[in-house]
Amino acid sequence: MAGAPAPELYSLLQQRAASDARVARVLFGLSWTVVELDNGACGLCFSPTGAPRDIPWAGELAGRPVSAMLDWLRSDHPCEMAAAVASVNAVLNFESFSERVSGASTPTRLLCDAAPHLAVFEHFADQLAGARVAIVGRYPGMQRFAGRFDYQCIERRPGPGDLPEDAAASVLPASDWVFVTASSIANGTAPQLLELARAARVVLMGPSLAWMPDWARFGVDYLAGVQVRDASALRQIVAEAGGTRIFRDALAYQLVRVTG
C-alpha cells in the first residue's frame, strides 16, 4: 500500500491546526511521541518503528513555532511526521474540539476497566456480533472478545493470524465495520484506507487522532480519540518506555459521532 500522504487531508490538517503557540517540549518514546505546547496543551502520535537514530535537529525543537512543525506534514522522515501529527493533535485537542464544534454529538466517555486501551471495541462489541469486521492495526489483548465478535486484522508488520497490509484492497470494501488506527495518519496510509472502507461504518481511533470536524468528508462515521487527563503522568510513562499504560493513568477515550 502506498504511503505517500494525500495532499487534501494533510493540507486540511495544517490549515485547521494553524496556531501562534510554540513548542515547549517534544518527547520521542518507544511507543508514543508527545508534543507539549507553551499553552499547556499536548498531543500524541504513535512513534515510528525502526526510525533512524541519527536525528540532525535533536535538541532544537523546543521554542519552535507550531507552524514550523506543521510543515513536516509533507516530510518523508518518520520522526518528523510523528512530531508534526503530535503537534496537530496538541492544537486540535479534545477540549478545543468540544468548544469549537457547536451542535456536535455529545461525547461518550468509553470505559473498559480491565483493558482501557480496548474501550472502543468494548463499546461496539454487541453491534459487531455477526458482522464482517476489519481492524487496521494490531491491539494487544483482543482475545478477550472471542465469542463476542469475529474480525480480520490488517497489520503493516503482520504476526500470527494477521493479514498483510495489501489485503486491505479486498477486505475493507467487503466489510460492514472498519476500525482504522489513527497512526495511519502519520504513516501516510489513512487516505487510501478510508477510501477503501467507504461502504462500511468507519471508526477512526487512537491517541494519534486529530480532533478535526471534517472527517465525514473522508468517510469516517465515529471518532474515538483521547482526552489528556494528566499530562505529567503521560510524560513520565512515555519517557519510561510505556505503551498501553497511558490509557490507564493519563488518558480518557472519548467517542463522537461524525456528522457530514
Coordinates of C-alpha atoms in Angstrom, one line a residue:
M1 CA 0.0 0.0 0.0
A2 CA 1.4 3.4 -0.9
G3 CA 2.4 5.6 2.0
A4 CA 2.6 8.9 0.3
P5 CA 0.4 11.5 2.0
A6 CA -2.7 12.7 0.1
P7 CA -2.5 16.5 -0.2
E8 CA -6.1 17.2 0.7
L9 CA -6.0 15.6 4.1
Y10 CA -2.6 16.9 5.2
S11 CA -3.3 20.4 3.9
L12 CA -6.5 20.4 5.8
L13 CA -4.8 19.3 9.0
Q14 CA -2.2 22.0 8.6
Q15 CA -4.9 24.6 8.0
R16 CA -7.0 23.5 11.0
A17 CA -4.0 23.4 13.3
A18 CA -2.7 26.9 12.5
S19 CA -1.7 28.5 15.8
D20 CA 0.5 31.1 17.3
A21 CA 1.7 28.7 20.0
R22 CA 5.2 27.5 20.4
V23 CA 6.6 24.1 21.2
A24 CA 7.6 23.7 24.9
R25 CA 8.7 20.1 24.8
V26 CA 9.0 17.1 22.4
L27 CA 9.4 13.6 23.7
F28 CA 10.0 10.6 21.5
G29 CA 9.2 7.4 23.5
L30 CA 9.4 3.8 22.3
S31 CA 5.7 3.7 21.7
W32 CA 4.5 7.3 21.7
T33 CA 5.6 10.7 20.6
V34 CA 4.4 13.6 22.7
V35 CA 4.4 17.3 21.8
E36 CA 3.7 19.8 24.5
L37 CA 2.9 23.5 23.7
D38 CA 3.7 26.6 25.7
N39 CA 0.0 27.0 26.4
G40 CA 0.0 23.6 28.3
A41 CA -1.8 21.6 25.6
C42 CA -0.2 18.3 24.5
G43 CA -0.8 15.9 21.7
L44 CA 0.3 12.4 20.8
C45 CA 1.3 10.2 17.9
F46 CA 2.4 6.6 17.7
S47 CA 6.1 6.5 17.4
P48 CA 7.6 5.1 14.2
T49 CA 9.1 1.7 14.3
G50 CA 12.7 1.4 13.2
A51 CA 13.2 5.1 13.0
P52 CA 16.7 6.5 12.1
R53 CA 18.9 7.1 15.1
D54 CA 20.8 10.0 13.6
I55 CA 18.5 12.9 14.1
P56 CA 20.0 16.2 13.0
W57 CA 17.6 18.5 14.8
A58 CA 17.7 16.8 18.2
G59 CA 17.8 19.4 20.9
E60 CA 16.5 22.2 18.7
L61 CA 12.7 21.7 18.7
A62 CA 11.7 23.4 22.0
G63 CA 10.8 27.0 21.2
R64 CA 9.9 26.4 17.6
P65 CA 6.6 27.8 16.4
V66 CA 3.9 25.2 15.7
S67 CA 3.8 26.4 12.1
A68 CA 7.3 25.1 11.6
M69 CA 6.3 21.7 13.0
L70 CA 3.3 21.6 10.7
D71 CA 5.5 22.0 7.6
W72 CA 6.7 18.4 8.4
L73 CA 3.3 17.0 7.4
R74 CA 4.8 16.8 4.0
S75 CA 8.0 15.1 5.2
D76 CA 9.1 11.6 4.3
H77 CA 11.1 11.3 7.6
P78 CA 9.1 9.2 10.0
C79 CA 10.2 11.1 13.1
E80 CA 9.4 14.5 11.5
M81 CA 6.0 13.2 10.5
A82 CA 5.3 11.8 14.0
A83 CA 6.3 15.2 15.5
A84 CA 4.0 17.0 13.0
V85 CA 1.0 14.8 13.8
A86 CA 1.6 15.2 17.5
S87 CA 1.8 18.9 17.1
V88 CA -1.5 18.9 15.2
N89 CA -3.1 16.9 18.0
A90 CA -1.7 19.3 20.6
V91 CA -3.6 22.2 18.9
L92 CA -6.7 20.1 17.9
N93 CA -7.1 18.5 21.3
F94 CA -10.4 17.2 22.7
E95 CA -11.1 20.2 24.8
S96 CA -10.7 22.7 21.9
F97 CA -12.8 20.4 19.7
S98 CA -15.6 20.4 22.2
E99 CA -15.5 24.2 22.4
R100 CA -15.2 24.8 18.6
V101 CA -17.8 22.4 17.2
S102 CA -21.3 23.6 18.1
G103 CA -24.0 21.0 17.5
A104 CA -21.6 18.1 17.6
S105 CA -23.0 14.9 19.2
T106 CA -22.4 14.7 22.9
P107 CA -19.1 12.9 23.5
T108 CA -19.3 9.5 25.2
R109 CA -16.6 8.5 27.7
L110 CA -15.5 5.0 26.8
L111 CA -14.7 2.6 29.6
C112 CA -13.1 -0.8 29.9
D113 CA -11.6 -1.1 33.4
A114 CA -9.7 -4.3 32.8
A115 CA -8.2 -3.1 29.5
P116 CA -8.7 0.6 28.9
H117 CA -6.9 0.6 25.6
L118 CA -9.6 -1.7 24.3
A119 CA -12.5 0.5 25.4
V120 CA -13.5 1.3 21.8
F121 CA -14.1 -2.4 21.0
E122 CA -15.9 -2.9 24.3
H123 CA -18.3 -0.1 23.4
F124 CA -19.1 -1.5 19.9
A125 CA -18.8 -5.3 20.7
D126 CA -22.6 -6.0 20.8
Q127 CA -23.1 -4.3 17.4
L128 CA -20.3 -6.3 15.8
A129 CA -21.7 -9.7 16.5
G130 CA -22.3 -11.4 13.2
A131 CA -20.9 -8.5 11.2
R132 CA -17.9 -8.5 8.8
V133 CA -15.3 -6.6 10.9
A134 CA -11.9 -5.4 9.8
I135 CA -9.4 -3.8 12.2
V136 CA -6.4 -2.0 10.8
G137 CA -3.7 -2.2 13.3
R138 CA -2.9 -4.9 16.0
Y139 CA -4.3 -4.3 19.5
P140 CA -2.9 -6.5 22.3
G141 CA -5.5 -8.4 24.4
M142 CA -8.1 -8.7 21.7
Q143 CA -8.7 -12.3 22.7
R144 CA -11.0 -11.0 25.4
F145 CA -13.6 -10.6 22.7
A146 CA -13.5 -14.2 21.5
G147 CA -17.1 -15.4 21.1
R148 CA -18.5 -11.9 21.0
F149 CA -17.4 -11.0 17.5
D150 CA -15.0 -12.1 14.8
Y151 CA -12.7 -9.9 12.9
Q152 CA -9.8 -9.7 10.4
C153 CA -6.7 -7.8 11.4
I154 CA -4.6 -6.0 8.8
E155 CA -1.2 -5.1 10.0
R156 CA 1.9 -3.4 8.4
R157 CA 4.1 -6.0 10.2
P158 CA 1.8 -9.0 10.4
G159 CA 2.1 -11.5 13.1
P160 CA 0.3 -14.9 13.6
G161 CA -3.3 -14.6 12.4
D162 CA -2.8 -11.1 10.9
L163 CA -3.2 -10.2 7.2
P164 CA -0.6 -8.1 5.4
E165 CA -1.5 -4.5 4.5
D166 CA -2.0 -5.4 0.9
A167 CA -5.1 -7.3 2.0
A168 CA -6.8 -4.0 2.7
A169 CA -7.8 -3.7 -1.0
S170 CA -10.0 -6.8 -0.8
V171 CA -11.0 -6.9 2.8
L172 CA -12.1 -3.3 3.5
P173 CA -14.6 -2.9 0.7
A174 CA -16.3 -6.1 1.8
S175 CA -16.5 -5.2 5.5
D176 CA -19.5 -3.9 7.5
W177 CA -17.4 -2.3 10.1
V178 CA -13.8 -1.0 9.8
F179 CA -11.7 0.2 12.7
V180 CA -8.7 2.2 11.5
T181 CA -5.8 3.1 13.7
A182 CA -5.1 6.8 13.6
S183 CA -1.4 6.1 13.4
S184 CA -2.2 5.6 9.7
I185 CA -2.3 9.4 9.6
A186 CA 1.4 9.6 10.4
N187 CA 2.5 6.7 8.1
G188 CA 0.5 8.2 5.1
T189 CA -1.9 5.3 4.6
A190 CA -5.0 6.9 6.1
P191 CA -6.5 8.4 2.9
Q192 CA -6.3 5.1 1.0
L193 CA -7.6 3.1 3.9
L194 CA -10.6 5.4 4.4
E195 CA -11.3 5.4 0.7
L196 CA -11.3 1.6 0.6
A197 CA -13.7 1.5 3.6
R198 CA -16.3 3.9 2.1
A199 CA -19.1 1.2 2.2
A200 CA -18.5 0.4 5.8
R201 CA -19.2 2.1 9.1
V202 CA -15.8 3.5 9.9
V203 CA -14.3 4.2 13.3
L204 CA -11.0 6.2 13.3
M205 CA -9.4 5.6 16.6
G206 CA -6.4 6.0 18.9
P207 CA -4.2 8.7 20.5
S208 CA -2.9 9.8 17.1
L209 CA -6.3 11.0 16.2
A210 CA -6.7 14.7 15.2
W211 CA -9.9 16.1 16.7
M212 CA -11.0 17.8 13.4
P213 CA -14.6 18.3 12.5
D214 CA -14.0 17.4 8.8
W215 CA -13.6 13.7 8.9
A216 CA -17.0 13.0 7.4
R217 CA -15.7 14.0 4.0
F218 CA -13.2 11.1 4.2
G219 CA -15.9 8.6 5.1
V220 CA -15.4 8.5 8.9
D221 CA -18.5 7.8 11.0
Y222 CA -17.0 7.8 14.5
L223 CA -14.1 9.5 16.1
A224 CA -12.7 7.5 19.0
G225 CA -9.8 9.6 20.3
V226 CA -8.3 10.6 23.6
Q227 CA -8.5 13.4 26.2
V228 CA -5.3 14.0 28.1
R229 CA -6.3 13.9 31.8
D230 CA -2.8 14.0 33.3
A231 CA 0.0 15.5 31.2
S232 CA 2.6 14.9 33.9
A233 CA 1.7 11.2 34.1
L234 CA 1.7 10.9 30.4
R235 CA 5.1 12.5 30.1
Q236 CA 6.6 10.1 32.7
I237 CA 5.1 6.9 31.3
V238 CA 6.2 7.8 27.7
A239 CA 9.7 8.6 28.9
E240 CA 9.9 5.3 30.7
A241 CA 9.0 3.4 27.5
G242 CA 5.3 2.9 28.4
G243 CA 2.8 1.6 25.9
T244 CA -0.9 0.9 26.9
R245 CA -0.3 2.1 30.5
I246 CA -1.0 5.6 29.2
F247 CA -4.7 4.7 28.8
R248 CA -5.0 3.7 32.5
D249 CA -3.1 6.6 34.1
A250 CA -3.1 9.6 31.7
L251 CA -5.8 9.4 29.1
A252 CA -9.6 9.0 28.6
Y253 CA -11.1 7.6 25.5
Q254 CA -13.9 9.8 24.0
L255 CA -16.3 8.8 21.3
V256 CA -18.0 11.3 18.9
R257 CA -20.4 10.5 16.1
V258 CA -19.3 12.4 13.0
T259 CA -21.9 14.3 11.1
G260 CA -21.4 15.4 7.5

